[in-house]
C-alpha positions as a printed Julia matrix, in Angstrom:
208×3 Matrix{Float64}:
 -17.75   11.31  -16.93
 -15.62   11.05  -13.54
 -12.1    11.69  -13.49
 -10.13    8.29  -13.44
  -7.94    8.72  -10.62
  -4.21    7.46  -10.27
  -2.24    5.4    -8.06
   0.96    5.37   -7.54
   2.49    2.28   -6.26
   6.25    2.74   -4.48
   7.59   -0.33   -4.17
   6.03   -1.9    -6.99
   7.86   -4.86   -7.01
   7.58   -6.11   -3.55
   5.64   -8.77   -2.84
   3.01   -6.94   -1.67
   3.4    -4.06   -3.99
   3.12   -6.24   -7.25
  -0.17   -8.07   -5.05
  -1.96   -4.88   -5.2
  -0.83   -3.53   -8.51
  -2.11   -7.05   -9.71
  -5.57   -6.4    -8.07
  -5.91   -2.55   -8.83
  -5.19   -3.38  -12.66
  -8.64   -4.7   -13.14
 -10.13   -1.94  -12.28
 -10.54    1.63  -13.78
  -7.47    3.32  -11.94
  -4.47    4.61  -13.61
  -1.78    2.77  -12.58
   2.2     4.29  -11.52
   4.83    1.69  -11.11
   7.66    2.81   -9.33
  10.73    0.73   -7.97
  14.44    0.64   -7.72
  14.51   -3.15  -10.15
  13.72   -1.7   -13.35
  14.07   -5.15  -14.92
  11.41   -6.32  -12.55
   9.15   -3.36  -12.7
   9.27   -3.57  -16.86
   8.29   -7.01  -16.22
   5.56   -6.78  -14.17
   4.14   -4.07  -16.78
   4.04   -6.42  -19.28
   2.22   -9.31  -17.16
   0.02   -6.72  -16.09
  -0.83   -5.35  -19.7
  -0.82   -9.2   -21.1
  -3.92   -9.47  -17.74
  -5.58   -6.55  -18.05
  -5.13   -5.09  -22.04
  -7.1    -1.83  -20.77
  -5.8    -0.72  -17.28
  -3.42    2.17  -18.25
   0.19    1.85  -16.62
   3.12    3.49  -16.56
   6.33    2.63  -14.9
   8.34    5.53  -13.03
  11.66    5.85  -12.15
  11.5     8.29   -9.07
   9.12    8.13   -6.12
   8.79   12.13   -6.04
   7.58   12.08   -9.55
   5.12    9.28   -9.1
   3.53   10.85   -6.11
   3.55   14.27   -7.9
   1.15   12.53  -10.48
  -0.97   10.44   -8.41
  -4.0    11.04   -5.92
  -3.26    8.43   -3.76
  -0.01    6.96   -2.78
   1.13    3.77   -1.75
   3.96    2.72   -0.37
   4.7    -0.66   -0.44
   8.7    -0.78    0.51
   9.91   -2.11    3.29
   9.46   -0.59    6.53
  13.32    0.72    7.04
  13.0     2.46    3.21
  10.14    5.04    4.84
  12.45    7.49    6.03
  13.92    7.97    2.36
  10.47    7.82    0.66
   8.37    9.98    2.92
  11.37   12.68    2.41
  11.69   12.17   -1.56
   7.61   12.68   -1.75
   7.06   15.23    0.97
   6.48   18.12   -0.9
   4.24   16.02   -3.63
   2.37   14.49   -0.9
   0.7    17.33    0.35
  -2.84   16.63    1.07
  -3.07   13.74   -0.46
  -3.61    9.78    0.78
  -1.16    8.15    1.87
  -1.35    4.74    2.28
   0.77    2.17    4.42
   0.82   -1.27    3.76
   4.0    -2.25    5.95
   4.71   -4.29    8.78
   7.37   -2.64   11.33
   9.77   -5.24   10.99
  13.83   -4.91   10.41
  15.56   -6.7     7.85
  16.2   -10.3     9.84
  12.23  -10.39   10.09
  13.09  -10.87   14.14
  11.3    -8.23   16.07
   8.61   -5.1    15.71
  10.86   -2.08   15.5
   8.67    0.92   17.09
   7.73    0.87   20.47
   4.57   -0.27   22.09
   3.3     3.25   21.78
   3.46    3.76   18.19
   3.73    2.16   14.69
   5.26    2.75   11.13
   2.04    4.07   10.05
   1.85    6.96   13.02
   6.07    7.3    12.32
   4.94    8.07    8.41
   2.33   10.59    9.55
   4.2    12.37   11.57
   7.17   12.3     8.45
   4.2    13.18    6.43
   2.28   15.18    8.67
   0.13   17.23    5.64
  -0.67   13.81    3.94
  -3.75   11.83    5.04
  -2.26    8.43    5.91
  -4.31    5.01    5.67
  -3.11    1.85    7.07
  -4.46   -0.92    5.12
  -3.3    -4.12    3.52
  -1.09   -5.08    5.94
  -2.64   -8.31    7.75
  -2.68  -10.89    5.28
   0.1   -12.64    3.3
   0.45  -11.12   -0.37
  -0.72  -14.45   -1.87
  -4.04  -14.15    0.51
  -5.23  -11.2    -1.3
  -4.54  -12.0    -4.8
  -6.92  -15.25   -3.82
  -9.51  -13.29   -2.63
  -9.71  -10.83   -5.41
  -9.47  -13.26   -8.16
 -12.08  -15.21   -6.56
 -15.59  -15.91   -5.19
 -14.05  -15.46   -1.86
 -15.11  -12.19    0.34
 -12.0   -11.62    2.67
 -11.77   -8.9     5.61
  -9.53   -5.93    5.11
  -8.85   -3.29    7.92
  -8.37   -0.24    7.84
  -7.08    2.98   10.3
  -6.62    6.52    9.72
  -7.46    9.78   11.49
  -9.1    11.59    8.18
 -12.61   10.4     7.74
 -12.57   11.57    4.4
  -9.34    9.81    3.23
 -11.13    6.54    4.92
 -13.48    6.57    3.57
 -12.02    6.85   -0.14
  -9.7     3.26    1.13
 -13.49    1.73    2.17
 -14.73    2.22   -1.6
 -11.48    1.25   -2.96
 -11.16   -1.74   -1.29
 -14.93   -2.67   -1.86
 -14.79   -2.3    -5.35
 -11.66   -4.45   -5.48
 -14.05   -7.37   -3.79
 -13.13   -6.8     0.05
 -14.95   -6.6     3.04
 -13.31   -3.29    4.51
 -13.35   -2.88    7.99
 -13.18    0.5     9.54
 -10.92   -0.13   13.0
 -10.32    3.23   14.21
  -8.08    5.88   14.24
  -4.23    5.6    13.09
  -3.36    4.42   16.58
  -5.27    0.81   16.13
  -2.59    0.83   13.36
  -0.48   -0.3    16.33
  -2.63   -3.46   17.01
  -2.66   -4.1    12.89
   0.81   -4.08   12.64
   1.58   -6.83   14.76
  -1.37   -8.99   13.88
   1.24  -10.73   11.57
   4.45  -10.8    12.7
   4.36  -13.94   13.75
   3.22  -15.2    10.12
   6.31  -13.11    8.92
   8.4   -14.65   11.37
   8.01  -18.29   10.02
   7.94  -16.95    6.2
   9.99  -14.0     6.04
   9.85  -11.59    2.79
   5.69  -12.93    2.66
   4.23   -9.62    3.21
């Protein structure tokens, strides 16, 4: 019998972060919560257990521990809370996947925040730099996902990275979660990815 491997979720309770908890939990991954609300994280356990009465979840206080569990990572804060998590996991992280869902955007939703020549995703690896970082999940509202996994709908994902291994693990992930995945290139189309929506955030800030 394979291994059932674990994801940790930082940022759990973000709108993206409880999006993708919400459409992992139906499948056979072991679930880690982690986020600073614990009265929203306990909450979203229990929806999530009152969905899914078999996905195994656990809620965790600290991002280091979480990671130190988990195969793959995701973090799911906002973009200016990378610094702090990419130091508090660092030593967990180490060879593992790493994946990035945010949007570079600071906290008045008003402009992309790394230059033209590089992106929160290429700013993690290099914080990260013996993690395998995926960008994924990051050019659709929240809401658009949920839709499309809870549906008959097929929707495109992308996806960027510079291990072909790590990849290709996001690929089967996000095909058994009822995506189209769409390989894009290495982590620098991450660049191209990550503004793909700012405009959308723009008009509905917090969305993503």
């Amino acid at each position: 019998m394979a291994t059932v491997k674990t994801i940790a979720i930082v940022g759990a309770t973000e709108n993206i972060g409880s999006a993708i908890a919400r459409i992992l939990a139906k499948l056979n991954y072991r679930l880690l919560l982690m986020s600073g609300d614990q009265a929203k994280l306990k909450a979203l356990k229990e929806e999530l257990e009152k969905l899914e009465p078999k996905a195994g979840i656990d809620i965790v206080g600290c991002a280091k521990e979480a990671s130190w569990e988990a195969d793959i990572i995701i973090i799911a804060t906002p973009y200016e809370a990378h610094k702090e998590v990419a130091e508090k996991i660092q030593e967990v992280a180490t060879g593992k996947i790493v994946i990035s869902v945010s949007n570079p955007i600071n906290s008045n939703y008003g402009r992309v925040v790394p230059s033209a020549n590089t992106s929160a995703a290429e700013e993690l690896q290099k914080m990260l730099p013996y993690s395998k970082v995926v960008k994924t999940f990051n050019t659709q509202l929240a809401s658009k996902y949920i839709s499309a996994a809870f549906s008959d709908q097929t929707r495109d994902v992308f996806i960027a990275g510079n291990n072909s291994d790590a990849v290709t693990t996001v690929f089967e992930l996000l095909h058994v979660a009822g995506f189209h995945p769409i390989i894009s290139g290495d982590l620098s189309v991450s660049r191209t990815l990550e503004r793909l929506q700012l405009s959308i955030q723009n008009q509905m800030p917090g969305a993503l």
